[in-house]
mmCIF file of N, CA and C in Angstrom:
data_model
loop_
_atom_site.group_PDB
_atom_site.id
_atom_site.type_symbol
_atom_site.label_atom_id
_atom_site.label_comp_id
_atom_site.label_asym_id
_atom_site.label_seq_id
_atom_site.Cartn_x
_atom_site.Cartn_y
_atom_site.Cartn_z
ATOM 1 N N MET J 1 1.246 -1.285 -0.161
ATOM 2 C CA MET J 1 -0.196 -0.329 -0.013
ATOM 3 C C MET J 1 1.152 1.798 -0.095
ATOM 4 N N LYS J 2 1.733 1.373 0.585
ATOM 5 C CA LYS J 2 3.188 2.410 1.081
ATOM 6 C C LYS J 2 3.109 1.946 -0.677
ATOM 7 N N THR J 3 4.265 1.101 -1.198
ATOM 8 C CA THR J 3 4.443 1.869 -2.376
ATOM 9 C C THR J 3 3.352 2.304 -3.277
ATOM 10 N N LEU J 4 2.419 1.758 -3.652
ATOM 11 C CA LEU J 4 1.270 2.627 -4.519
ATOM 12 C C LEU J 4 1.064 4.129 -4.302
ATOM 13 N N PHE J 5 1.074 4.748 -2.876
ATOM 14 C CA PHE J 5 1.065 5.792 -2.614
ATOM 15 C C PHE J 5 2.183 6.660 -2.637
ATOM 16 N N ILE J 6 3.467 6.084 -2.869
ATOM 17 C CA ILE J 6 4.764 6.746 -3.614
ATOM 18 C C ILE J 6 4.909 6.955 -5.269
ATOM 19 N N ILE J 7 3.566 5.809 -5.734
ATOM 20 C CA ILE J 7 4.163 5.934 -6.945
ATOM 21 C C ILE J 7 2.993 7.343 -7.451
ATOM 22 N N LEU J 8 1.648 7.280 -6.568
ATOM 23 C CA LEU J 8 0.970 8.264 -7.121
ATOM 24 C C LEU J 8 1.265 9.635 -6.481
ATOM 25 N N LEU J 9 2.162 9.696 -5.565
ATOM 26 C CA LEU J 9 2.666 10.421 -5.432
ATOM 27 C C LEU J 9 3.943 11.401 -6.276
ATOM 28 N N ILE J 10 4.170 10.297 -6.987
ATOM 29 C CA ILE J 10 5.526 10.841 -8.075
ATOM 30 C C ILE J 10 4.785 11.085 -8.930
ATOM 31 N N TYR J 11 3.557 10.588 -9.351
ATOM 32 C CA TYR J 11 3.006 10.864 -10.837
ATOM 33 C C TYR J 11 2.191 12.509 -10.390
ATOM 34 N N ILE J 12 1.851 12.559 -9.633
ATOM 35 C CA ILE J 12 0.763 13.703 -9.362
ATOM 36 C C ILE J 12 2.132 14.385 -9.160
ATOM 37 N N ALA J 13 2.741 15.157 -8.607
ATOM 38 C CA ALA J 13 4.069 15.624 -8.631
ATOM 39 C C ALA J 13 4.766 16.037 -9.787
ATOM 40 N N PHE J 14 5.006 14.819 -10.776
ATOM 41 C CA PHE J 14 5.856 15.230 -11.947
ATOM 42 C C PHE J 14 4.290 16.063 -12.702
ATOM 43 N N LYS J 15 3.051 15.097 -13.080
ATOM 44 C CA LYS J 15 2.090 16.091 -13.285
ATOM 45 C C LYS J 15 2.303 17.829 -12.952
ATOM 46 N N TYR J 16 2.126 17.720 -12.146
ATOM 47 C CA TYR J 16 2.552 19.413 -11.403
ATOM 48 C C TYR J 16 3.551 20.268 -11.877
ATOM 49 N N LEU J 17 4.838 19.838 -12.039
ATOM 50 C CA LEU J 17 6.223 20.413 -12.361
ATOM 51 C C LEU J 17 5.644 20.160 -13.523
ATOM 52 N N ALA J 18 5.379 19.545 -14.707
ATOM 53 C CA ALA J 18 5.386 18.882 -15.867
ATOM 54 C C ALA J 18 4.840 20.824 -16.476
ATOM 55 N N ARG J 19 3.176 20.816 -16.126
ATOM 56 C CA ARG J 19 2.687 21.982 -16.208
ATOM 57 C C ARG J 19 3.083 23.345 -15.663
ATOM 58 N N LEU J 20 4.070 23.045 -15.098
ATOM 59 C CA LEU J 20 4.350 24.343 -14.400
ATOM 60 C C LEU J 20 5.732 24.875 -15.234
ATOM 61 N N PHE J 21 6.646 23.864 -15.406
ATOM 62 C CA PHE J 21 7.757 24.423 -16.857
ATOM 63 C C PHE J 21 7.852 24.440 -17.840
ATOM 64 N N ALA J 22 6.691 23.455 -18.287
ATOM 65 C CA ALA J 22 6.253 23.134 -19.760
ATOM 66 C C ALA J 22 6.225 24.420 -20.836
ATOM 67 N N PRO J 23 5.461 25.893 -20.355
ATOM 68 C CA PRO J 23 5.878 26.874 -20.975
ATOM 69 C C PRO J 23 6.918 27.357 -21.031
ATOM 70 N N PHE J 24 7.788 27.308 -20.365
ATOM 71 C CA PHE J 24 9.848 27.961 -20.528
ATOM 72 C C PHE J 24 9.999 26.777 -21.149
ATOM 73 N N LEU J 25 10.122 25.361 -21.104
ATOM 74 C CA LEU J 25 10.582 24.654 -21.397
ATOM 75 C C LEU J 25 10.306 25.231 -23.569
ATOM 76 N N MET J 26 9.387 24.808 -23.938
ATOM 77 C CA MET J 26 8.649 25.419 -25.387
ATOM 78 C C MET J 26 9.289 26.408 -25.401
ATOM 79 N N LYS J 27 9.303 27.338 -25.069
ATOM 80 C CA LYS J 27 9.654 29.050 -25.332
ATOM 81 C C LYS J 27 11.332 28.640 -25.805
ATOM 82 N N LYS J 28 12.348 27.729 -24.598
ATOM 83 C CA LYS J 28 13.300 27.358 -25.092
ATOM 84 C C LYS J 28 13.547 26.745 -26.155
ATOM 85 N N MET J 29 12.648 25.760 -26.220
ATOM 86 C CA MET J 29 13.350 25.421 -27.585
ATOM 87 C C MET J 29 12.494 25.674 -28.832
ATOM 88 N N ALA J 30 11.828 26.975 -28.779
ATOM 89 C CA ALA J 30 11.063 27.218 -29.626
ATOM 90 C C ALA J 30 12.205 28.489 -30.410
ATOM 91 N N GLU J 31 13.088 28.855 -29.227
ATOM 92 C CA GLU J 31 13.989 30.349 -29.317
ATOM 93 C C GLU J 31 15.313 29.645 -30.227
ATOM 94 N N LYS J 32 15.759 28.027 -29.702
ATOM 95 C CA LYS J 32 16.630 27.315 -30.418
ATOM 96 C C LYS J 32 16.556 26.948 -31.594
ATOM 97 N N MET J 33 15.232 26.009 -31.886
ATOM 98 C CA MET J 33 14.821 26.367 -33.783
ATOM 99 C C MET J 33 15.086 26.955 -34.563
ATOM 100 N N GLN J 34 14.951 28.754 -33.889
ATOM 101 C CA GLN J 34 14.594 29.833 -34.726
ATOM 102 C C GLN J 34 15.663 30.318 -34.612
ATOM 103 N N GLN J 35 17.100 29.920 -33.868
ATOM 104 C CA GLN J 35 18.324 30.548 -34.078
ATOM 105 C C GLN J 35 18.811 29.642 -35.321
ATOM 106 N N LYS J 36 18.248 28.269 -35.084
ATOM 107 C CA LYS J 36 19.050 27.013 -36.050
ATOM 108 C C LYS J 36 18.300 27.546 -37.701
ATOM 109 N N ALA J 37 17.059 27.943 -37.544
ATOM 110 C CA ALA J 37 16.489 28.131 -38.728
ATOM 111 C C ALA J 37 17.312 29.532 -39.200
ATOM 112 N N GLU J 38 17.969 30.409 -38.473
ATOM 113 C CA GLU J 38 17.995 32.065 -39.241
ATOM 114 C C GLU J 38 19.957 31.306 -39.243
ATOM 115 N N GLN J 39 20.565 30.347 -38.835
ATOM 116 C CA GLN J 39 22.056 30.100 -39.573
ATOM 117 C C GLN J 39 21.782 29.476 -40.298
ATOM 118 N N GLN J 40 20.724 28.471 -40.788
ATOM 119 C CA GLN J 40 21.222 27.902 -41.850
ATOM 120 C C GLN J 40 20.515 28.557 -43.074
ATOM 121 N N PHE J 41 19.745 29.828 -43.188
ATOM 122 C CA PHE J 41 19.250 30.191 -43.843
ATOM 123 C C PHE J 41 19.990 31.827 -43.868
ATOM 124 N N GLY J 42 20.528 31.766 -43.424
ATOM 125 C CA GLY J 42 21.423 33.759 -43.521
ATOM 126 C C GLY J 42 20.769 34.555 -42.929
ATOM 127 N N GLY J 43 20.275 34.409 -41.451
ATOM 128 C CA GLY J 43 20.400 35.150 -40.611
ATOM 129 C C GLY J 43 19.004 35.868 -40.735
ATOM 130 N N LYS J 44 18.685 36.726 -39.486
ATOM 131 C CA LYS J 44 17.610 37.539 -39.896
ATOM 132 C C LYS J 44 17.728 38.824 -40.561
ATOM 133 N N LYS J 45 16.355 38.934 -41.204
ATOM 134 C CA LYS J 45 16.251 40.253 -42.381
ATOM 135 C C LYS J 45 15.717 40.569 -41.820
ATOM 136 N N THR J 46 16.220 42.519 -41.356
ATOM 137 C CA THR J 46 14.745 43.262 -40.694
ATOM 138 C C THR J 46 14.459 43.932 -41.801
ATOM 139 N N GLN J 47 13.343 44.218 -41.775
ATOM 140 C CA GLN J 47 13.346 45.380 -42.620
ATOM 141 C C GLN J 47 12.778 46.564 -42.060
ATOM 142 N N PRO J 48 13.083 47.494 -42.644
ATOM 143 C CA PRO J 48 13.099 48.831 -42.188
ATOM 144 C C PRO J 48 11.534 49.239 -41.566
ATOM 145 N N ILE J 49 11.286 50.649 -40.945
ATOM 146 C CA ILE J 49 10.022 50.662 -40.723
ATOM 147 C C ILE J 49 9.674 51.367 -41.409
ATOM 148 N N VAL J 50 8.525 51.208 -41.685
ATOM 149 C CA VAL J 50 7.426 52.157 -42.541
ATOM 150 C C VAL J 50 6.678 52.956 -42.317
ATOM 151 N N LYS J 51 6.491 54.053 -42.324
ATOM 152 C CA LYS J 51 5.355 54.903 -42.215
ATOM 153 C C LYS J 51 4.186 54.643 -42.748
ATOM 154 N N GLU J 52 2.771 54.681 -42.015
ATOM 155 C CA GLU J 52 1.692 54.336 -42.811
ATOM 156 C C GLU J 52 1.275 55.482 -43.741
ATOM 157 N N GLY J 53 1.108 55.145 -45.205
ATOM 158 C CA GLY J 53 1.369 56.574 -46.284
ATOM 159 C C GLY J 53 2.524 56.761 -47.123
ATOM 160 N N GLU J 54 3.380 56.127 -46.853
ATOM 161 C CA GLU J 54 4.741 55.991 -47.183
ATOM 162 C C GLU J 54 5.072 55.162 -48.723
ATOM 163 N N THR J 55 5.713 55.496 -49.450
ATOM 164 C CA THR J 55 6.163 54.495 -50.654
ATOM 165 C C THR J 55 7.414 54.649 -50.862
ATOM 166 N N ILE J 56 7.866 53.689 -50.711
ATOM 167 C CA ILE J 56 9.574 53.476 -50.653
ATOM 168 C C ILE J 56 10.108 52.423 -52.013
ATOM 169 N N ILE J 57 10.691 52.831 -53.109
ATOM 170 C CA ILE J 57 10.701 52.281 -54.208
ATOM 171 C C ILE J 57 12.364 51.290 -54.366
ATOM 172 N N ASP J 58 12.137 50.072 -54.391
ATOM 173 C CA ASP J 58 13.562 49.613 -54.199
ATOM 174 C C ASP J 58 14.702 49.588 -55.316
ATOM 175 N N LYS J 59 14.121 50.032 -56.555
ATOM 176 C CA LYS J 59 15.283 50.197 -57.707
ATOM 177 C C LYS J 59 14.800 51.276 -58.718
ATOM 178 N N ASN J 60 15.273 51.816 -59.348
ATOM 179 C CA ASN J 60 14.958 52.413 -60.071
ATOM 180 C C ASN J 60 14.704 51.793 -61.619
ATOM 181 N N PRO J 61 13.577 52.642 -62.171
ATOM 182 C CA PRO J 61 13.515 51.614 -63.399
ATOM 183 C C PRO J 61 14.478 52.147 -64.742
ATOM 184 N N GLN J 62 14.712 51.371 -65.656
ATOM 185 C CA GLN J 62 15.880 51.605 -66.519
ATOM 186 C C GLN J 62 14.879 53.042 -67.631
ATOM 187 N N LYS J 63 16.389 53.722 -67.581
ATOM 188 C CA LYS J 63 16.099 54.257 -68.576
ATOM 189 C C LYS J 63 16.035 54.382 -70.019
ATOM 190 N N ASN J 64 16.803 53.493 -70.452
ATOM 191 C CA ASN J 64 17.055 53.107 -72.302
ATOM 192 C C ASN J 64 15.857 52.080 -72.980
ATOM 193 N N GLN J 65 14.715 52.372 -72.407
ATOM 194 C CA GLN J 65 13.494 50.993 -72.828
ATOM 195 C C GLN J 65 13.140 52.001 -73.905
ATOM 196 N N GLN J 66 13.289 51.470 -75.512
ATOM 197 C CA GLN J 66 12.516 52.220 -76.279
ATOM 198 C C GLN J 66 11.398 51.341 -76.954
ATOM 199 N N SER J 67 10.457 52.000 -76.782
ATOM 200 C CA SER J 67 9.478 51.158 -77.366
ATOM 201 C C SER J 67 9.078 51.369 -78.839
ATOM 202 N N SER J 68 8.824 50.095 -79.121
ATOM 203 C CA SER J 68 8.855 49.851 -80.982
ATOM 204 C C SER J 68 8.076 49.673 -81.238
ATOM 205 N N ASN J 69 7.189 49.817 -82.173
ATOM 206 C CA ASN J 69 5.858 50.037 -82.590
ATOM 207 C C ASN J 69 6.109 48.129 -83.823
ATOM 208 N N ASP J 70 7.003 47.910 -83.628
ATOM 209 C CA ASP J 70 6.931 46.706 -84.741
ATOM 210 C C ASP J 70 7.361 45.686 -83.827
ATOM 211 N N VAL J 71 6.076 45.154 -82.893
ATOM 212 C CA VAL J 71 6.047 44.418 -82.032
ATOM 213 C C VAL J 71 6.183 42.848 -82.277
ATOM 214 N N GLY J 72 4.725 42.948 -82.962
ATOM 215 C CA GLY J 72 4.949 41.476 -83.105
ATOM 216 C C GLY J 72 4.352 41.643 -84.552
ATOM 217 N N GLU J 73 4.030 40.045 -85.472
ATOM 218 C CA GLU J 73 2.851 40.434 -86.726
ATOM 219 C C GLU J 73 1.684 40.593 -86.439
ATOM 220 N N TYR J 74 1.266 40.828 -87.278
ATOM 221 C CA TYR J 74 -0.265 41.349 -87.075
ATOM 222 C C TYR J 74 -0.933 39.382 -88.463
ATOM 223 N N VAL J 75 -1.930 39.267 -87.566
ATOM 224 C CA VAL J 75 -3.043 38.210 -87.793
ATOM 225 C C VAL J 75 -4.110 38.595 -88.155
ATOM 226 N N ASP J 76 -4.903 38.153 -88.990
ATOM 227 C CA ASP J 76 -5.812 38.717 -89.407
ATOM 228 C C ASP J 76 -6.466 37.640 -89.672
ATOM 229 N N PHE J 77 -7.859 37.295 -88.644
ATOM 230 C CA PHE J 77 -8.376 35.930 -88.101
ATOM 231 C C PHE J 77 -9.681 36.517 -88.732
ATOM 232 N N GLU J 78 -10.475 35.186 -89.514
ATOM 233 C CA GLU J 78 -11.614 35.146 -90.488
ATOM 234 C C GLU J 78 -12.183 33.726 -89.573
ATOM 235 N N GLU J 79 -13.825 34.421 -89.238
ATOM 236 C CA GLU J 79 -14.469 33.107 -88.955
ATOM 237 C C GLU J 79 -14.789 31.655 -89.894
ATOM 238 N N VAL J 80 -14.500 31.018 -89.261
ATOM 239 C CA VAL J 80 -14.919 29.421 -90.159
ATOM 240 C C VAL J 80 -16.017 28.912 -89.920
ATOM 241 N N ASP J 81 -16.969 28.977 -91.081
ATOM 242 C CA ASP J 81 -18.708 28.189 -90.984
ATOM 243 C C ASP J 81 -18.235 26.336 -90.777
#
């Protein structure tokens, strides 16, 4: 009877401690996984803070583009009955 009581007490203590420390352990595991992923894929890429309504253009358009009227061949389609 004493052995059964000890086993039950250990089970309840383990269950209580698991609920107490599980969030902390999960947070640490998630941080480790995030660090591994950052190392594997080149680290953090932070985006600059942009105010609402502000527009940012990453690259300038090419200025030497010339429009050509000779874009393609004109095809005249006819209806087939």
